[in-house]
Coordinates of C-alpha atoms and ligand atoms in Angstrom, one line a residue:
M21 CA -0.1 -0.3 -0.3
S22 CA 1.2 3.4 -1.0
N23 CA 2.5 6.1 2.1
S24 CA 1.7 8.8 0.0
T25 CA 0.4 10.9 2.3
Q26 CA 3.7 11.0 5.0
N27 CA 5.5 13.8 5.1
F28 CA 9.4 13.9 7.3
D29 CA 11.4 17.0 7.9
A30 CA 14.4 14.3 7.5
I31 CA 14.7 10.8 5.5
V32 CA 18.3 9.1 6.0
I33 CA 19.2 5.8 3.7
G34 CA 20.9 3.5 5.1
A35 CA 21.1 2.2 8.6
G36 CA 25.0 1.9 9.1
F37 CA 27.3 3.9 11.3
S38 CA 26.4 6.5 9.5
G39 CA 23.1 6.5 9.0
L40 CA 22.8 5.8 13.0
Y41 CA 24.1 8.5 14.6
M42 CA 22.5 10.6 11.7
L43 CA 19.0 9.4 13.3
K44 CA 20.2 9.5 17.1
S45 CA 21.5 13.5 15.9
L46 CA 18.3 14.5 14.1
R47 CA 16.1 13.0 16.2
D48 CA 17.1 12.8 19.3
R49 CA 18.8 16.5 19.3
L50 CA 16.8 18.7 17.1
G51 CA 13.7 16.9 17.6
L52 CA 13.2 16.0 13.5
K53 CA 10.7 13.6 12.1
V54 CA 13.2 10.7 11.0
R55 CA 12.8 8.4 8.7
V56 CA 15.4 5.6 8.0
Y57 CA 15.1 3.3 5.2
E58 CA 17.3 0.6 4.7
A59 CA 17.6 -2.8 2.5
G60 CA 19.2 -4.9 5.4
E61 CA 17.0 -6.8 7.7
T62 CA 18.5 -5.5 10.3
V63 CA 21.1 -2.3 11.3
G64 CA 24.9 -2.9 10.4
G65 CA 25.5 -1.2 7.1
T66 CA 29.3 -3.1 6.0
W67 CA 28.8 -5.0 8.8
Y68 CA 25.3 -6.9 7.9
W69 CA 27.0 -7.4 4.4
N70 CA 30.6 -8.0 4.1
R71 CA 30.5 -11.9 6.4
Y72 CA 33.4 -13.2 4.4
P73 CA 35.5 -15.5 6.5
G74 CA 38.4 -13.8 8.2
A75 CA 35.9 -10.3 8.1
R76 CA 37.4 -7.9 10.8
C77 CA 38.0 -4.1 11.0
D78 CA 41.0 -2.4 10.3
S79 CA 41.5 0.1 12.6
D80 CA 42.0 -0.6 16.4
A81 CA 38.8 -0.9 17.8
Y82 CA 38.8 1.4 21.3
I83 CA 38.9 4.3 18.3
Y84 CA 36.5 2.0 15.3
C85 CA 33.7 2.9 17.7
F86 CA 30.7 5.8 18.1
T87 CA 32.7 8.4 20.5
W88 CA 29.7 10.0 21.1
D89 CA 28.2 7.7 23.8
K90 CA 31.1 8.6 26.5
Q91 CA 29.2 6.1 28.5
M92 CA 29.3 2.9 26.5
L93 CA 33.0 4.0 25.2
Q94 CA 33.7 3.1 29.6
E95 CA 30.8 -0.1 29.2
W96 CA 31.3 -2.0 25.9
E97 CA 34.6 -4.6 25.9
W98 CA 35.7 -5.4 22.5
S99 CA 37.1 -9.1 23.1
E100 CA 40.2 -8.4 20.8
R101 CA 42.7 -5.3 18.9
Y102 CA 40.3 -6.1 15.4
P103 CA 37.3 -7.4 15.8
E104 CA 35.2 -10.0 13.8
Q105 CA 32.8 -9.1 11.7
P106 CA 29.7 -10.2 13.8
E107 CA 30.8 -8.8 17.1
I108 CA 31.5 -5.1 15.3
L109 CA 27.4 -6.3 13.3
R110 CA 26.3 -6.7 17.7
Y111 CA 28.0 -3.3 18.9
L112 CA 26.1 -2.0 16.2
E113 CA 22.5 -3.9 17.2
H114 CA 23.6 -2.6 20.7
V115 CA 23.5 1.0 20.3
A116 CA 20.6 0.3 18.0
K117 CA 18.5 -1.2 21.0
R118 CA 20.3 1.3 23.7
H119 CA 19.2 4.5 21.5
D120 CA 16.1 2.7 20.5
L121 CA 16.9 3.3 17.2
K122 CA 14.5 0.8 15.0
R123 CA 11.0 2.0 15.7
D124 CA 11.8 4.4 12.7
I125 CA 13.6 2.7 10.4
K126 CA 12.5 1.1 7.9
F127 CA 14.1 -2.8 7.3
N128 CA 14.4 -4.6 4.0
T129 CA 13.8 -1.5 2.2
R130 CA 15.3 -0.1 -0.3
V131 CA 14.9 3.4 -1.7
T132 CA 14.6 3.1 -5.2
G133 CA 14.8 6.7 -6.4
A134 CA 14.1 10.5 -5.3
E135 CA 13.9 13.7 -6.9
F136 CA 13.7 17.7 -5.7
D137 CA 10.4 19.0 -5.9
E138 CA 11.7 22.5 -7.2
S139 CA 7.8 23.8 -6.8
A140 CA 7.6 22.6 -3.1
N141 CA 11.1 22.2 -2.2
L142 CA 11.5 19.4 -0.8
W143 CA 13.0 15.2 -1.8
R144 CA 10.3 13.3 -3.1
V145 CA 11.4 9.6 -2.1
H146 CA 10.4 5.7 -4.0
T147 CA 11.3 2.7 -2.7
D148 CA 11.0 -0.8 -3.5
T149 CA 7.9 -2.0 -0.9
G150 CA 6.1 0.9 -2.7
E151 CA 6.6 3.5 -0.8
D152 CA 6.3 7.4 -1.8
V153 CA 6.9 9.9 1.3
T154 CA 8.6 13.0 1.6
A155 CA 10.9 15.5 3.3
Q156 CA 12.7 18.2 3.3
Y157 CA 16.2 16.6 3.8
L158 CA 17.7 13.7 2.4
I159 CA 20.4 12.4 3.4
A160 CA 22.7 9.6 2.1
A161 CA 24.6 7.3 4.5
V162 CA 25.0 5.3 1.5
G163 CA 28.8 4.0 3.0
S164 CA 31.4 4.6 0.5
L165 CA 32.0 0.9 -0.2
S166 CA 28.7 -0.3 -0.9
T167 CA 28.1 -1.1 -4.4
T168 CA 29.4 -4.5 -5.5
N169 CA 31.8 -4.5 -8.2
M170 CA 31.2 -8.2 -9.7
P171 CA 33.0 -8.0 -13.1
Q172 CA 31.0 -9.7 -16.5
F173 CA 33.6 -12.4 -16.7
K174 CA 32.6 -14.4 -20.1
G175 CA 31.0 -17.7 -19.0
L176 CA 29.8 -16.7 -15.4
E177 CA 26.2 -18.6 -15.6
T178 CA 27.8 -21.6 -16.9
F179 CA 29.6 -22.4 -14.1
K180 CA 28.2 -25.7 -12.6
G181 CA 29.6 -24.9 -9.1
K182 CA 28.6 -22.1 -6.5
W183 CA 30.2 -18.7 -6.4
Y184 CA 29.5 -16.0 -3.9
H185 CA 30.8 -12.4 -4.0
T186 CA 32.8 -11.1 -0.2
S187 CA 30.4 -8.4 -0.1
R188 CA 27.6 -10.5 0.0
F189 CA 28.6 -13.5 1.4
P190 CA 25.6 -16.2 2.6
H191 CA 24.3 -15.2 6.1
T192 CA 24.4 -19.5 7.0
G193 CA 28.3 -18.7 5.7
V194 CA 29.9 -21.6 3.9
D195 CA 31.6 -25.1 4.1
F196 CA 35.0 -25.4 2.3
T197 CA 35.7 -29.0 3.6
A198 CA 37.1 -30.5 1.4
K199 CA 36.2 -28.3 -1.7
R200 CA 38.3 -27.0 -4.1
V201 CA 38.1 -22.9 -3.7
A202 CA 38.9 -20.3 -5.5
V203 CA 40.0 -17.0 -4.8
V204 CA 38.9 -13.7 -7.3
G205 CA 41.4 -11.2 -6.6
T206 CA 44.2 -10.1 -3.7
G207 CA 42.6 -6.7 -2.1
A208 CA 42.0 -6.2 1.1
T209 CA 39.5 -8.5 2.1
A210 CA 41.3 -11.9 0.1
V211 CA 43.7 -10.8 2.7
Q212 CA 41.9 -11.6 5.3
A213 CA 39.3 -14.1 3.5
I214 CA 42.3 -16.2 1.9
P215 CA 44.3 -17.5 5.3
E216 CA 41.2 -18.9 6.7
I217 CA 39.5 -20.1 3.6
A218 CA 43.0 -21.9 3.1
Q219 CA 42.6 -23.4 6.3
Q220 CA 39.3 -25.2 5.3
A221 CA 39.5 -25.8 1.9
K222 CA 40.8 -29.0 0.5
H223 CA 42.6 -27.0 -2.6
L224 CA 42.8 -23.5 -2.5
T225 CA 43.7 -21.6 -6.1
V226 CA 44.1 -17.4 -5.8
F227 CA 43.4 -15.6 -8.6
Q228 CA 45.9 -12.2 -8.6
R229 CA 45.5 -9.9 -10.6
T230 CA 47.6 -7.0 -8.9
A231 CA 50.3 -7.6 -6.0
N232 CA 50.0 -6.0 -2.7
Y233 CA 52.3 -4.8 0.1
C234 CA 50.8 -6.2 3.2
V235 CA 52.2 -5.5 6.2
P236 CA 50.9 -7.9 9.5
A237 CA 47.9 -7.1 11.4
R238 CA 49.1 -8.3 14.7
N239 CA 45.6 -9.4 16.1
G240 CA 45.1 -10.4 19.4
K241 CA 43.7 -9.4 23.0
V242 CA 44.5 -6.6 23.7
D243 CA 46.6 -5.8 27.8
P244 CA 43.7 -5.3 30.3
E245 CA 46.4 -2.7 31.8
I246 CA 46.0 -0.4 28.3
S247 CA 42.5 -1.3 27.7
Q248 CA 41.6 0.0 31.5
A249 CA 44.9 3.3 30.2
R250 CA 42.3 3.7 26.7
K251 CA 39.3 3.9 29.3
A252 CA 41.0 7.0 31.6
D253 CA 41.9 9.1 28.5
Y254 CA 39.4 8.3 26.2
D255 CA 38.7 12.1 26.3
G256 CA 42.3 12.8 25.1
I257 CA 42.4 10.0 23.0
V258 CA 38.5 11.3 21.1
Q259 CA 40.6 15.1 20.8
R260 CA 43.6 13.4 19.2
I261 CA 41.9 11.5 16.4
R262 CA 38.9 14.2 15.7
D263 CA 42.6 16.7 15.2
S264 CA 45.1 13.5 13.4
F265 CA 45.5 13.1 9.7
F266 CA 44.4 10.2 9.8
G267 CA 41.1 9.7 12.3
Q268 CA 43.6 7.4 14.0
E269 CA 46.9 8.2 16.7
H270 CA 49.4 7.9 14.4
Y271 CA 51.7 10.4 13.2
F272 CA 54.2 10.3 10.4
I273 CA 58.0 10.8 11.5
P274 CA 58.7 14.3 11.3
K275 CA 61.6 13.7 9.0
S276 CA 62.7 12.9 5.4
A277 CA 63.6 8.8 5.2
L278 CA 66.3 10.0 2.8
E279 CA 67.1 12.0 5.4
A280 CA 67.9 9.0 7.9
T281 CA 71.0 6.5 8.2
A282 CA 70.5 3.3 7.0
E283 CA 70.4 1.6 10.7
E284 CA 67.9 4.4 12.2
R285 CA 65.3 3.6 9.3
E286 CA 65.4 0.0 9.6
R287 CA 65.1 0.4 13.5
E288 CA 62.1 2.8 12.8
F289 CA 60.6 -0.1 9.8
D290 CA 61.2 -3.1 12.4
R291 CA 58.9 -0.7 15.4
M292 CA 56.5 -0.1 12.4
W293 CA 55.8 -3.2 11.6
D294 CA 56.7 -5.5 14.7
S295 CA 53.3 -2.8 16.0
G296 CA 51.6 -4.5 13.3
G297 CA 48.4 -2.3 12.3
F298 CA 48.3 1.0 10.2
A299 CA 51.7 1.9 11.6
F300 CA 53.5 1.2 8.3
W301 CA 51.3 3.4 6.4
L302 CA 50.2 6.2 8.0
A303 CA 53.2 6.8 10.3
N304 CA 56.1 6.5 8.3
Y305 CA 58.3 8.9 6.9
Q306 CA 56.9 12.2 6.2
D307 CA 57.8 12.5 2.4
M308 CA 56.8 8.6 1.9
F309 CA 53.7 9.7 -0.2
F310 CA 55.9 12.5 -2.2
S311 CA 58.9 11.0 -3.4
Q312 CA 59.2 7.8 -4.9
E313 CA 62.9 7.5 -3.6
A314 CA 61.6 7.8 0.1
N315 CA 58.7 5.6 -1.2
D316 CA 60.4 3.2 -2.6
L317 CA 63.0 2.4 0.6
C318 CA 59.6 1.5 2.2
A319 CA 58.4 -0.7 0.1
D320 CA 62.1 -2.3 -0.3
Y321 CA 61.4 -3.1 3.3
I322 CA 58.1 -4.9 3.0
K323 CA 59.8 -7.3 -0.7
R324 CA 62.4 -7.8 2.0
K325 CA 59.6 -9.4 4.7
I326 CA 57.8 -11.0 1.3
R327 CA 61.0 -12.9 0.2
A328 CA 61.6 -13.9 3.8
T329 CA 58.7 -15.5 4.8
V330 CA 57.0 -17.2 0.9
K331 CA 59.9 -20.2 0.9
D332 CA 59.3 -21.1 -2.9
P333 CA 61.7 -17.9 -4.4
A334 CA 59.6 -18.1 -7.5
V335 CA 56.0 -17.9 -5.7
A336 CA 57.6 -15.0 -3.5
E337 CA 58.6 -13.1 -6.8
K338 CA 54.9 -13.5 -8.1
L339 CA 53.9 -11.8 -4.7
I340 CA 56.2 -8.9 -5.0
P341 CA 54.5 -5.6 -6.2
K342 CA 55.6 -4.1 -8.8
G343 CA 55.1 -0.8 -11.2
Y344 CA 52.9 1.4 -8.5
A345 CA 53.8 3.1 -5.2
Y346 CA 54.1 1.2 -2.0
G347 CA 50.7 3.0 0.4
T348 CA 49.1 4.3 -3.4
K349 CA 46.7 1.2 -2.7
R350 CA 45.0 0.7 0.7
Q351 CA 46.9 -1.3 2.9
P352 CA 45.6 -4.5 3.3
L353 CA 46.5 -6.6 7.2
D354 CA 47.7 -9.7 6.8
T355 CA 47.4 -12.3 9.8
N356 CA 49.0 -15.4 7.8
Y357 CA 48.3 -14.3 4.5
Y358 CA 52.1 -15.1 2.9
E359 CA 52.6 -18.0 5.1
T360 CA 49.5 -19.4 3.4
F361 CA 51.8 -19.5 0.0
N362 CA 53.5 -21.9 1.2
K363 CA 51.0 -24.4 2.1
D364 CA 50.3 -27.6 -0.1
N365 CA 47.1 -27.2 -0.5
V366 CA 47.0 -23.3 -2.1
L367 CA 48.5 -22.0 -5.7
L368 CA 49.0 -18.6 -6.7
V369 CA 47.9 -17.9 -10.8
D370 CA 49.4 -14.5 -11.4
A371 CA 48.4 -12.7 -14.2
A372 CA 51.1 -11.4 -15.5
T373 CA 52.8 -14.5 -15.2
D374 CA 50.5 -17.2 -15.4
G375 CA 47.8 -15.2 -17.7
A376 CA 44.8 -13.4 -16.8
I377 CA 41.4 -14.7 -16.6
E378 CA 40.1 -15.3 -19.3
E379 CA 36.5 -17.1 -19.0
I380 CA 34.5 -19.1 -15.8
T381 CA 33.4 -22.4 -17.8
E382 CA 31.4 -25.1 -17.2
T383 CA 33.6 -26.2 -14.3
G384 CA 36.0 -24.2 -13.2
I385 CA 38.1 -20.8 -14.4
R386 CA 40.3 -21.1 -17.8
A387 CA 43.5 -18.6 -17.2
G388 CA 46.1 -18.7 -19.7
G389 CA 44.8 -21.4 -21.4
K390 CA 44.6 -23.6 -18.6
D391 CA 41.7 -24.7 -17.3
Y392 CA 41.6 -25.2 -13.2
P393 CA 38.6 -26.9 -11.8
F394 CA 36.9 -25.4 -8.7
D395 CA 33.3 -26.6 -7.1
I396 CA 33.7 -23.2 -5.1
I397 CA 34.6 -20.0 -6.5
V398 CA 34.8 -15.9 -4.2
F399 CA 34.8 -13.2 -6.2
A400 CA 36.7 -10.6 -4.0
T401 CA 37.2 -8.1 -6.6
G402 CA 35.9 -4.8 -4.4
F403 CA 33.4 -2.0 -5.0
D404 CA 32.1 0.6 -7.3
A405 CA 33.7 2.7 -5.2
M406 CA 32.2 6.1 -3.5
T407 CA 30.3 7.5 -6.2
G408 CA 28.5 4.1 -7.3
P409 CA 26.5 4.0 -4.0
L410 CA 25.2 7.9 -4.1
K411 CA 24.4 6.9 -8.4
A412 CA 22.4 3.9 -7.2
L413 CA 20.3 5.7 -6.4
N414 CA 18.6 7.1 -8.8
L415 CA 18.4 10.9 -8.1
K416 CA 17.3 13.6 -9.2
G417 CA 18.2 17.8 -8.6
R418 CA 16.8 20.7 -10.7
G419 CA 15.4 20.2 -13.5
G420 CA 16.0 16.4 -13.8
R421 CA 19.3 16.0 -13.6
T422 CA 21.2 12.9 -12.5
L423 CA 24.3 12.0 -11.0
D424 CA 25.5 10.3 -14.1
E425 CA 24.9 13.2 -16.1
Q426 CA 26.8 16.2 -13.5
W427 CA 29.7 13.3 -12.7
R428 CA 30.6 12.5 -16.3
D429 CA 34.6 13.0 -15.5
G430 CA 34.3 11.7 -12.6
P431 CA 32.6 13.2 -8.9
H432 CA 31.9 17.3 -8.5
T433 CA 30.8 17.7 -4.9
Y434 CA 31.8 20.2 -2.2
L435 CA 33.3 19.4 0.5
G436 CA 32.6 15.6 0.0
I437 CA 28.8 16.4 1.6
S438 CA 26.9 17.9 -1.3
V439 CA 26.2 18.1 -5.0
A440 CA 25.2 21.5 -6.8
G441 CA 21.7 21.5 -8.4
F442 CA 20.6 18.7 -5.6
P443 CA 19.2 20.8 -2.5
N444 CA 19.0 19.7 0.2
L445 CA 20.6 16.6 0.4
F446 CA 23.9 15.6 2.1
T447 CA 26.3 12.7 1.7
I448 CA 27.4 11.1 4.3
T449 CA 31.5 10.9 3.7
G450 CA 30.7 11.6 0.2
P451 CA 33.2 11.7 -2.6
Q452 CA 35.8 14.2 -2.6
S453 CA 35.8 14.4 1.9
P454 CA 38.2 12.2 3.8
S455 CA 35.9 9.1 4.0
V456 CA 38.1 6.0 3.6
L457 CA 41.2 7.8 4.1
T458 CA 40.9 7.5 7.3
N459 CA 39.0 5.5 10.8
M460 CA 35.5 5.6 8.9
P461 CA 34.1 6.5 12.5
V462 CA 35.8 9.3 12.8
A463 CA 35.2 10.8 9.1
I464 CA 31.5 10.2 10.1
E465 CA 31.4 11.5 13.1
Q466 CA 32.3 14.6 11.5
H467 CA 29.7 14.6 8.8
V468 CA 26.7 14.3 10.7
E469 CA 27.5 16.6 13.2
W470 CA 28.7 19.5 10.8
V471 CA 24.5 17.8 8.9
S472 CA 22.7 18.3 12.0
E473 CA 24.4 21.4 13.3
C474 CA 23.6 23.0 9.4
I475 CA 20.1 21.6 10.2
D476 CA 19.9 23.8 12.9
A477 CA 20.9 26.9 12.6
M478 CA 18.9 26.7 9.4
R479 CA 15.9 25.7 11.1
K480 CA 16.6 28.7 13.2
S481 CA 17.1 31.7 10.4
G482 CA 14.1 30.3 8.6
K483 CA 16.2 29.1 5.6
S484 CA 14.3 25.6 3.9
V485 CA 16.7 25.5 1.4
I486 CA 20.4 25.2 1.4
E487 CA 22.2 24.3 -2.1
A488 CA 25.9 24.1 -3.2
M489 CA 27.2 27.2 -5.2
P490 CA 28.8 25.9 -8.4
E491 CA 32.4 28.1 -8.2
A492 CA 32.6 26.5 -4.5
Q493 CA 31.8 23.1 -6.0
E494 CA 34.4 23.2 -8.6
K495 CA 36.9 25.0 -6.7
W496 CA 36.7 22.4 -4.2
V497 CA 37.2 19.8 -6.8
A498 CA 40.4 21.5 -8.4
H499 CA 41.8 21.6 -4.6
V500 CA 41.1 18.0 -4.3
N501 CA 42.8 17.3 -7.5
E502 CA 45.5 20.2 -6.6
V503 CA 46.4 18.0 -3.2
V504 CA 46.7 14.8 -4.7
N505 CA 48.5 15.4 -7.9
M506 CA 51.4 16.6 -5.4
T507 CA 51.7 13.0 -4.2
L508 CA 51.9 9.9 -5.4
M509 CA 48.6 8.4 -5.3
T510 CA 47.6 8.9 -9.0
G511 CA 50.2 6.8 -10.3
A512 CA 48.3 3.5 -9.6
N513 CA 45.6 1.9 -10.5
S514 CA 43.6 1.9 -7.4
W515 CA 40.0 1.8 -6.2
Y516 CA 40.9 5.5 -4.8
M517 CA 41.6 6.3 -8.4
S518 CA 38.2 4.9 -10.0
A519 CA 41.1 2.6 -11.6
N520 CA 39.4 -0.8 -11.1
I521 CA 35.9 -0.5 -12.8
P522 CA 36.3 -0.5 -16.8
G523 CA 35.0 2.7 -18.2
K524 CA 34.5 4.8 -14.5
P525 CA 36.1 7.5 -15.3
R526 CA 39.9 8.5 -13.8
A527 CA 39.6 10.8 -11.2
F528 CA 40.9 10.5 -7.6
L529 CA 37.3 9.6 -5.6
P530 CA 38.8 11.0 -1.6
Y531 CA 40.1 14.0 -0.4
L532 CA 43.7 14.1 0.8
G533 CA 43.8 16.6 3.3
P534 CA 47.0 18.6 3.3
A535 CA 46.0 18.3 7.2
G536 CA 43.4 14.9 6.7
V537 CA 40.6 14.7 8.2
G538 CA 41.8 17.1 10.5
G539 CA 42.1 19.9 8.7
Y540 CA 39.3 19.2 7.2
R541 CA 36.9 19.7 10.3
K542 CA 38.8 23.7 10.7
T543 CA 37.5 24.2 7.1
C544 CA 33.9 23.1 7.4
D545 CA 33.7 25.0 10.6
E546 CA 35.0 28.0 9.3
I547 CA 32.6 27.6 6.6
A548 CA 29.5 27.7 8.8
A549 CA 31.3 30.2 10.9
K550 CA 31.2 32.5 7.7
D551 CA 27.4 31.6 7.4
Y552 CA 27.5 28.5 4.6
E553 CA 30.1 30.1 2.6
G554 CA 29.4 28.4 -0.8
F555 CA 26.0 27.7 -0.2
V556 CA 22.8 29.6 -1.0
L557 CA 20.8 29.4 1.4
A558 CA 17.1 30.3 0.9
Ligands
N01_624 O1 38.1 -5.0 -3.0 P1 40.0 -4.2 -3.8 P2 38.3 -5.1 -1.8 N1 39.9 -9.9 -13.2 O2 39.1 -3.4 -5.5 C1 40.7 -8.1 -8.1 C2 37.8 -1.9 2.5 N2 38.1 -3.1 3.3 O3 36.8 -5.9 -1.2 O4 44.3 -4.6 -7.7 C3 41.1 -10.3 -12.0 O5 41.1 -3.2 -2.9 C4 42.1 -6.6 -8.0 O6 43.0 -6.4 -9.1 P3 43.6 -5.4 -9.1 C5 39.3 -1.6 2.0 O7 39.6 0.2 2.0 C6 38.2 -2.8 4.3 O8 39.3 -6.1 -1.0 O9 42.6 -4.1 -9.8 N3 40.8 -9.5 -10.7 C7 41.8 -6.8 -6.2 O10 42.8 -7.9 -6.1 C8 39.3 -2.0 1.0 O11 40.7 -0.5 0.1 C9 38.5 -3.9 5.4 O12 44.5 -5.6 -10.7 C10 39.9 -8.4 -10.7 C11 40.4 -7.5 -6.4 O13 39.8 -7.9 -6.9 C12 37.9 -2.0 0.3 O14 36.9 -2.0 1.1 C13 38.7 -4.9 5.2 C14 39.2 -7.9 -10.9 C15 39.8 -6.2 -5.4 O15 40.1 -5.3 -4.4 C16 38.1 -2.7 -1.1 O16 38.9 -4.3 -0.7 C17 38.5 -5.5 3.9 C18 39.0 -8.3 -12.3 N4 38.6 -8.2 -13.2 C19 38.2 -4.6 3.2 N5 38.4 -7.0 -11.0 C20 38.3 -3.5 6.7 O17 39.1 -2.9 7.7 C21 39.1 -6.5 -9.7 N6 40.1 -7.6 -9.7 C22 36.9 -3.6 7.7

């Protein structure tokens, strides 16, 4: 039955970290009438959908959580440094329950389209369950990595075995016991999944297109004394991650890698390697992302580690990354990843040396002219990142313009939070915001708080429409590109550069600060303080 009469102050799309906090802020702090639509059957977003073996967070859990519920920061106990997907989902369920959020969320409901009604200044929103509702504000909290990239492999429909994509894994799990399994892809997801699947499967074949630089996660129980000290210092921690570059307690070494002596460098590299996690990526020498020479020193260290770990030199050579700078693709965290290739039941098929995947056959995968038989194929081929989830909403702004039309050569946004021609639309961790280059909850909280304060300010000043100015937007796009062009990031065929999807215009998708998410926060606050400079308010 259609609910065409239902009007809301705000509609939020998605009930992951972003949507939950957005609902909490708008409903409980501002007193707005809010409806959340969520395609999944419960809350969680990323943590609802991504259930592949080994799925866990890559940022330390003590900061991979909401910081706005101070009591929960004290009460919640994470079981390990990087908890697994079910534990993070339990956490989000707990948040939803504790703040009574579910009563305003419609689950199993996908937004199929929305258009801005210029005569009424509101959004008309449609769902796959037949709802037609209106709202003054539309907030896309759809995640940055939520639209599956399933490459169009020839012959997939003929495959007689089972196949799965990691981002849509069956909720019942998959039993790999006694099975011949393929994993396609070697990104952060595959690096988590491969060691787990290899333990169960009779035989595992990994199809690698680009070798990755992996560093050890060093997961495990956190020393209770450290946890206690963190709880005692949470105010300080929260302030530090909010002001930081990456939303983490990681800081570059304020020195060039080239200035350090070889011994000093090795000591620093060892220290970061041993501490595990993102330190090697985000707390390395400050010129690592800028100077190829400095970067080569970091990359060489990892290459030495790969050669020292992988016993067969030919396999090690295939696993050595080539042709792009270290850190310019997302850092995968490794728990027995390289060691897995020492197992007798694991084979690496490398596109460059063994031949690329040609087609999927009835019995398996043909690559480099050779047939590999499988019972199960797991595609860990990633996402149509950042722009994909927003385009999938089929939004129509002024004059019926779509994001497809506006973004033909890549995203154009103002601050990554709004799009000219799409009034009263906010995109949480949207393209050209720090988002995926940070510890996500930090970026999410900053956006949600900024949007809430903006809506609050509008209501207090009697304004009802906010829209980015095209000139401000183009200035922001130029700034995003100017900053990233100073780095080595543009040289990699990464999803950051939109290079993982055939035909996707090559453009850098997130925003790489000059001062990271901390600096970006200041920029956003200054813009708000100047009566939302770069926006038109009516
Ligand atoms: O996806 P990816 P992902 N034929 O795009 C290969 C986040 N994440 O799901 O490198 C053959 O990185 C592709 O090859 P190439 C994190 O931000 C977070 O692993 O493009 N191969 C690559 O090896 C991460 O970056 C966590 O040459 C094809 C792989 O598939 C993001 O999610 C955990 C192919 C895809 O790698 C995405 O990671 C895991 C083709 N046609 C992930 N197309 C946490 O911390 C693609 N590939 C919580």
